[in-house]
Short mmCIF file of C-alpha atoms in Angstrom, two decimals:
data_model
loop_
_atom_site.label_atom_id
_atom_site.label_comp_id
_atom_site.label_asym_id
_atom_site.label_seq_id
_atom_site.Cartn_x
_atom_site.Cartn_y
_atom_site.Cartn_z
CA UNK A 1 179.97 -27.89 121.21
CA UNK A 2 182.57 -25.24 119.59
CA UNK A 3 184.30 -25.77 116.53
CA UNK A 4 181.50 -28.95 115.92
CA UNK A 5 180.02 -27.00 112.66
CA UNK A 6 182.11 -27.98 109.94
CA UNK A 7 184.70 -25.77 108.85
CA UNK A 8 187.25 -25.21 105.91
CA UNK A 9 189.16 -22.79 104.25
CA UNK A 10 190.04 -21.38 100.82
CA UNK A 11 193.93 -20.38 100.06
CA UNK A 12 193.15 -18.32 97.46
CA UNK A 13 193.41 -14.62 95.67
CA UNK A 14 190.20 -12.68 96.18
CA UNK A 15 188.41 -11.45 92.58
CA UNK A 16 186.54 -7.47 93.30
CA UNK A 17 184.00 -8.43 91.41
CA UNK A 18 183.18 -11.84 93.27
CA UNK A 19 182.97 -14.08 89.83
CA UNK A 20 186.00 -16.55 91.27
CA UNK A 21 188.69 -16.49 93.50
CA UNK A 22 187.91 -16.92 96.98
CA UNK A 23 184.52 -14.98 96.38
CA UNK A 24 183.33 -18.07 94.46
CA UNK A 25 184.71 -20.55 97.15
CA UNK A 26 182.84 -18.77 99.73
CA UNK A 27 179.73 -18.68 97.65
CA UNK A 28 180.15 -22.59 97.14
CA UNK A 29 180.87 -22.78 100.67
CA UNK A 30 177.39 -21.23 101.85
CA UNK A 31 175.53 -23.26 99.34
CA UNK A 32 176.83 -26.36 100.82
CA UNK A 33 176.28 -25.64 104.57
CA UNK A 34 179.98 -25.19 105.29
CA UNK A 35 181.72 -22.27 107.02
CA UNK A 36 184.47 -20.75 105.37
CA UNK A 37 187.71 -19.18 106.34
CA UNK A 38 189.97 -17.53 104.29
CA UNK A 39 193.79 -17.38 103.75
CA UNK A 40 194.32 -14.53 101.06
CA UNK A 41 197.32 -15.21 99.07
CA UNK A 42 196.33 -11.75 96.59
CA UNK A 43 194.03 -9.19 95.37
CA UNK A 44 193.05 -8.13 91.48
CA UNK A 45 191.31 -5.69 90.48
CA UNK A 46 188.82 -6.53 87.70
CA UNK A 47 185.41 -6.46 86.48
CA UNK A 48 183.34 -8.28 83.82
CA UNK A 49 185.32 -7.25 81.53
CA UNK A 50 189.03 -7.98 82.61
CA UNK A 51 191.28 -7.85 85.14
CA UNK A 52 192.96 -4.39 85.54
CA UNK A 53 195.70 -4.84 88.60
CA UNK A 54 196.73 -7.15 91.06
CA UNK A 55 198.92 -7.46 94.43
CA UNK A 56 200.36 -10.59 96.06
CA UNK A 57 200.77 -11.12 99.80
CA UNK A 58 203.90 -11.11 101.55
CA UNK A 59 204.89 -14.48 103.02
CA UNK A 60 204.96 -13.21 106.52
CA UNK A 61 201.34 -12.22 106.06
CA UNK A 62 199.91 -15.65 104.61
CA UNK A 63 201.90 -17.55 107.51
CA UNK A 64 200.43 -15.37 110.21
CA UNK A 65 196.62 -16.25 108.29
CA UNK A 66 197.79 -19.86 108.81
CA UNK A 67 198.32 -19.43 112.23
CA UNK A 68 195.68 -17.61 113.54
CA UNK A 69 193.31 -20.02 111.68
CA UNK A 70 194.75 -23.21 113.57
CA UNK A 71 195.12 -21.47 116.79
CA UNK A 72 190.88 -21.44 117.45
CA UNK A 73 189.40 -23.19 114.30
CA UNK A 74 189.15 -26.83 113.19
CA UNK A 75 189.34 -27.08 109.62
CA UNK A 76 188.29 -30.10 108.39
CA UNK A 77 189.74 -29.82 104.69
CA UNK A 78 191.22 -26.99 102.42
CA UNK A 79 192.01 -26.41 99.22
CA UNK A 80 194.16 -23.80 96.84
CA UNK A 81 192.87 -21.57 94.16
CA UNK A 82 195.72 -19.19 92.67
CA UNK A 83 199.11 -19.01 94.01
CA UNK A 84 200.94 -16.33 92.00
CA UNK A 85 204.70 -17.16 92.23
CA UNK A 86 206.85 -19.72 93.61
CA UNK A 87 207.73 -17.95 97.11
CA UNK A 88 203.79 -18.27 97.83
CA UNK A 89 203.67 -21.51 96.76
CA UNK A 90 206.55 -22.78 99.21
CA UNK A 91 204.41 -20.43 101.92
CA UNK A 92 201.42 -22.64 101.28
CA UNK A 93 203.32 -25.39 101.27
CA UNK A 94 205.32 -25.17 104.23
CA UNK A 95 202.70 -24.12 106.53
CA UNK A 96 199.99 -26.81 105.03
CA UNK A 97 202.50 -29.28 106.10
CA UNK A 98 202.58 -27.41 109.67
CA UNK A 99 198.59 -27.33 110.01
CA UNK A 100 196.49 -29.68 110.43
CA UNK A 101 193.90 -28.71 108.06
CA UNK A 102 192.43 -31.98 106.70
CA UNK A 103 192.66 -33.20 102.97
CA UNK A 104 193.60 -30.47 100.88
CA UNK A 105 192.16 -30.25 97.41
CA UNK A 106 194.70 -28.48 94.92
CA UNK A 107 192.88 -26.63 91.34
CA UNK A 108 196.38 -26.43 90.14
CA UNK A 109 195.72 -22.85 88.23
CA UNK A 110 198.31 -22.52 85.78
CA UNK A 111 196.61 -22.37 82.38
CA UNK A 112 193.24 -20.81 81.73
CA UNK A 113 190.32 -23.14 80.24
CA UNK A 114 191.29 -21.76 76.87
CA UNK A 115 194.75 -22.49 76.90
CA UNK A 116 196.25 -19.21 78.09
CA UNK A 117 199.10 -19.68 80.03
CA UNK A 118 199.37 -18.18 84.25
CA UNK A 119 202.03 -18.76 85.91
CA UNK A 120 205.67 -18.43 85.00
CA UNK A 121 208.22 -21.66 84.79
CA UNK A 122 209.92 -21.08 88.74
CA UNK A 123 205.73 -20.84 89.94
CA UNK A 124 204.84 -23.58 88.05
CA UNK A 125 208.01 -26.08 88.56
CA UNK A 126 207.44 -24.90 92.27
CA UNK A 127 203.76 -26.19 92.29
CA UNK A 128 204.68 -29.24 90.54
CA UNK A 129 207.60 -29.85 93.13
CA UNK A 130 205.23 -28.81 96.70
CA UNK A 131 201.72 -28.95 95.80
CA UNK A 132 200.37 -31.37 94.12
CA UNK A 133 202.18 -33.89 96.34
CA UNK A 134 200.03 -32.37 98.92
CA UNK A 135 196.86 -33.25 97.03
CA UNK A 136 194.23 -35.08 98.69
CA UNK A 137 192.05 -34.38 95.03
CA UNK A 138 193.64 -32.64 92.11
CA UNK A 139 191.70 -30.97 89.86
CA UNK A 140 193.31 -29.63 86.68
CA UNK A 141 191.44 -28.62 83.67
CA UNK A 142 192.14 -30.08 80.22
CA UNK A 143 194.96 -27.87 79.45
CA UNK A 144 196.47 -27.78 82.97
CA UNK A 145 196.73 -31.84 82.41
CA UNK A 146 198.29 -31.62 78.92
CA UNK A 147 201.19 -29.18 80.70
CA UNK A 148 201.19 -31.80 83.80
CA UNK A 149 201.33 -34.41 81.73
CA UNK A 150 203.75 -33.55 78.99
CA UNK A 151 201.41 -35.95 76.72
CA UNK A 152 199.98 -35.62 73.51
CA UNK A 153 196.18 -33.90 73.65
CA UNK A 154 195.01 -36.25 70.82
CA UNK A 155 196.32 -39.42 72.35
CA UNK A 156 192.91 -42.34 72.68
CA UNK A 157 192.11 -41.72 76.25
CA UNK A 158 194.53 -39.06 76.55
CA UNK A 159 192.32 -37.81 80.07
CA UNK A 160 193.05 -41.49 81.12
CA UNK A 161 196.43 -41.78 80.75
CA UNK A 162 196.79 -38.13 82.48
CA UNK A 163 195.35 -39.21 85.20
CA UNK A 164 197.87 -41.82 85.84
CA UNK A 165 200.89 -39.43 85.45
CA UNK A 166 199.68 -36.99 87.16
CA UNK A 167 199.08 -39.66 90.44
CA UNK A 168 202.49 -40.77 89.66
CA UNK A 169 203.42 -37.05 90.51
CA UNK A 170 201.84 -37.57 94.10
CA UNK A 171 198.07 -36.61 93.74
CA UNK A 172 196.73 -39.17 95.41
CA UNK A 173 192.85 -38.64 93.31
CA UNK A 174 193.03 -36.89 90.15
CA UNK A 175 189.74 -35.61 88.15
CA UNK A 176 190.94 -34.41 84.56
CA UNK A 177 188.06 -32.24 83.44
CA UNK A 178 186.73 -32.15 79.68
CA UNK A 179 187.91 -29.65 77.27
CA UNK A 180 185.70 -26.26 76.29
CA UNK A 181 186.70 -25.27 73.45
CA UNK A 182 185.36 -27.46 70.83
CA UNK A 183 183.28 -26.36 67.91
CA UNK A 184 179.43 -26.99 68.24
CA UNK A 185 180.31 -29.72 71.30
CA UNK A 186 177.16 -31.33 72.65
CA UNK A 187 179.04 -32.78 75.85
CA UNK A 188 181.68 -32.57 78.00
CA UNK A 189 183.45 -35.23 79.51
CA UNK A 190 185.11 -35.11 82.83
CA UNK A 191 187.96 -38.23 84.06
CA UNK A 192 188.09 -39.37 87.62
CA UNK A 193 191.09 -41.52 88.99
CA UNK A 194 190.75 -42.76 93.07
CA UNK A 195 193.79 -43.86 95.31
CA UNK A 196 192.78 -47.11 95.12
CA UNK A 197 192.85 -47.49 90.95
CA UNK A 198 188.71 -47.23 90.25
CA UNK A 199 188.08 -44.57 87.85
CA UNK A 200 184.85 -43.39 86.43
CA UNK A 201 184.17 -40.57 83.89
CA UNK A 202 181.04 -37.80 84.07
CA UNK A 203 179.82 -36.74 81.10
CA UNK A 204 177.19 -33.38 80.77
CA UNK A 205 175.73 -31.64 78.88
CA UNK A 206 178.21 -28.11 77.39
CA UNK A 207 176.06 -24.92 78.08
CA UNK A 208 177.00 -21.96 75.92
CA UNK A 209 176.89 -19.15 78.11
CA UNK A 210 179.33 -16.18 78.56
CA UNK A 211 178.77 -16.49 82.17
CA UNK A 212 181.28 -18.88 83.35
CA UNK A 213 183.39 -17.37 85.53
CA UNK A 214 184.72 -19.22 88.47
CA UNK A 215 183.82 -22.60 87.28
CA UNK A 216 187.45 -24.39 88.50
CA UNK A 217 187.19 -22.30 91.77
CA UNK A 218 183.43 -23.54 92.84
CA UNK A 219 184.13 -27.24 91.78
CA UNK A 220 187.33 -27.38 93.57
CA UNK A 221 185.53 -25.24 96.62
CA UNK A 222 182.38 -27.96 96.89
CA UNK A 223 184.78 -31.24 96.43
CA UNK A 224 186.46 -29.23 99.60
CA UNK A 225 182.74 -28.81 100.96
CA UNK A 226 182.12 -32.24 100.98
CA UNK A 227 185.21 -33.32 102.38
CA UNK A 228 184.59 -31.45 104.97
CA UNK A 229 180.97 -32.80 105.68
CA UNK A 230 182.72 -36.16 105.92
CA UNK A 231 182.14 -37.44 102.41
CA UNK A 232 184.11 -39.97 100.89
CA UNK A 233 186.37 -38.63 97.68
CA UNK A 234 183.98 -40.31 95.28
CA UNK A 235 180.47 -38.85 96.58
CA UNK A 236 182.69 -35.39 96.92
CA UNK A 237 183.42 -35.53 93.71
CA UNK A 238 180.57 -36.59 92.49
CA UNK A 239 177.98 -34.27 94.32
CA UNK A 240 180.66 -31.38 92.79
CA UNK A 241 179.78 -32.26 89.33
CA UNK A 242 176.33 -31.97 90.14
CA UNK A 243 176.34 -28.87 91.91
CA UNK A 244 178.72 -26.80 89.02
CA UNK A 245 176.81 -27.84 86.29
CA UNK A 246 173.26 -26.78 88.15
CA UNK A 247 175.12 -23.62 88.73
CA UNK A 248 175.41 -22.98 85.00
CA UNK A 249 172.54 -24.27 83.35
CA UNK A 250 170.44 -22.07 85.71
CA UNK A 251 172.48 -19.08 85.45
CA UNK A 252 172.45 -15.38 86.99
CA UNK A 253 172.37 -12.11 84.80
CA UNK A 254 175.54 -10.32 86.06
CA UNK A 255 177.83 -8.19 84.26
CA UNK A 256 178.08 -7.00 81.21
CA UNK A 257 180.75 -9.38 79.36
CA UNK A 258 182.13 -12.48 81.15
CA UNK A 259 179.81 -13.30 84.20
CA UNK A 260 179.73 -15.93 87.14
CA UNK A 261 177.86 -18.99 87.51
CA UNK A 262 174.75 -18.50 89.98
CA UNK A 263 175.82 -20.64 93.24
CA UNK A 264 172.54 -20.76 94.72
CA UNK A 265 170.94 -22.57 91.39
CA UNK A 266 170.56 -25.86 93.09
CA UNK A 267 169.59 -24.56 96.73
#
């Protein structure tokens, strides 16, 4: 029957050279048997080597994509990639709330996997405030959860007690991932708090690879994936894990500096 297939949708930026952003959602999306639609929030310019310019979309614009998306599809679950400034933000927000577009899953992109910082205070306070209230699954990386958080980085179980403030903030399941950026790490370590107060942590081995591009954008797309299949948070999450780090062990030789992850490494 129409609209049976399952279908869900990215609310993201879109990368030229297809390494993250909406690119790698749709990637993630095809690899797990979902169809994707697409509410573009910007566009950058970039390569392997950098990104060289960039362009939000007007408010107007992303509310019409909303529209036309719930006027003849049935999305089953959604999530957000990068959301450039707080009037987007309130956009998404606002017309999430309008929708119904199933769980959403929020990768709250505000600081990179190094540490670098994204978005300015009014964007970030404004995610903080909307968003992640919204959030069916949050997914922040380890720096992301020390900014959520406000706690110490070296606290024992520091990705533990994160979790817990950041469901205090309104995510209803939080998964704190493991930190990168250790010297000679073996491992990394990934935190899972559910809505109803089990938790469970997944740890991996650490591949060191310059091609890890996209990483936060394909987790957060297949946890979306599965939602939309009808999984349960847990499996989502779970299967996620799986998927991302089969997508970087068996990698793909593209570009010349910082490349993607290969999203058809477990197909």
């Amino acid at each position: 029957m129409l609209n049976d297939y399952p279908q869900v949708v990215t609310i993201a930026g879109s990368d030229s050279d297809g390494s993250a952003g909406m690119q790698a959602d749709l990637l993630t999306f095809f690899a797990k048997k979902v169809y994707g639609a697409t509410i573009i929030t910007a566009c950058v310019a970039g390569n392997s080597f950098g990104i060289h310019a960039g362009v939000n979309m007007d408010a107007d614009f992303i509310s019409q994509e909303f529209k036309d998306l719930a006027d003849d599809f049935h999305i089953r679950a959604a999530k957000t990639g990068m959301l450039a400034d707080a009037d987007i933000i309130n956009t998404v927000a606002d017309n999430y709330e309008k929708y119904n577009f199933g769980p959403l899953v929020v990768d709250p992109v505000i600081i990179t996997k190094h540490g670098d910082m994204l978005l300015e205070q009014a964007a970030y306070e404004t995610l903080v405030q909307r968003l992640i209230p919204l959030a069916e699954v949050l997914t922040p990386n380890f720096f992301e959860a020390v900014k959520l958080s406000g706690l110490d980085p070296e606290l024992p179980d520091f990705q533990e007690k994160a979790a817990h403030k950041l469901q205090e903030m309104g995510a209803r399941n939080v998964m704190v991932k493991g930190r990168h950026d250790q010297k000679e790490q073996e491992t990394v370590t990934d935190y899972v708090l559910l809505e109803n107060g089990q938790s469970f942590k997944m740890t991996e081995p650490y591949y060191e690879t310059t091609h890890k591009n996209g990483t936060g954008d394909t987790l957060s797309a297949a946890i979306t994936a599965e939602l939309g299949l009808g999984k349960s948070v847990e499996t989502a999450i779970r299967s996620a894990k799986k998927y991302v780090d089969a997508c970087i062990k068996n990698g793909i030789n593209v570009g010349h500096q910082f490349g993607p992850i290969n999203h058809w490494a477990s197909n």
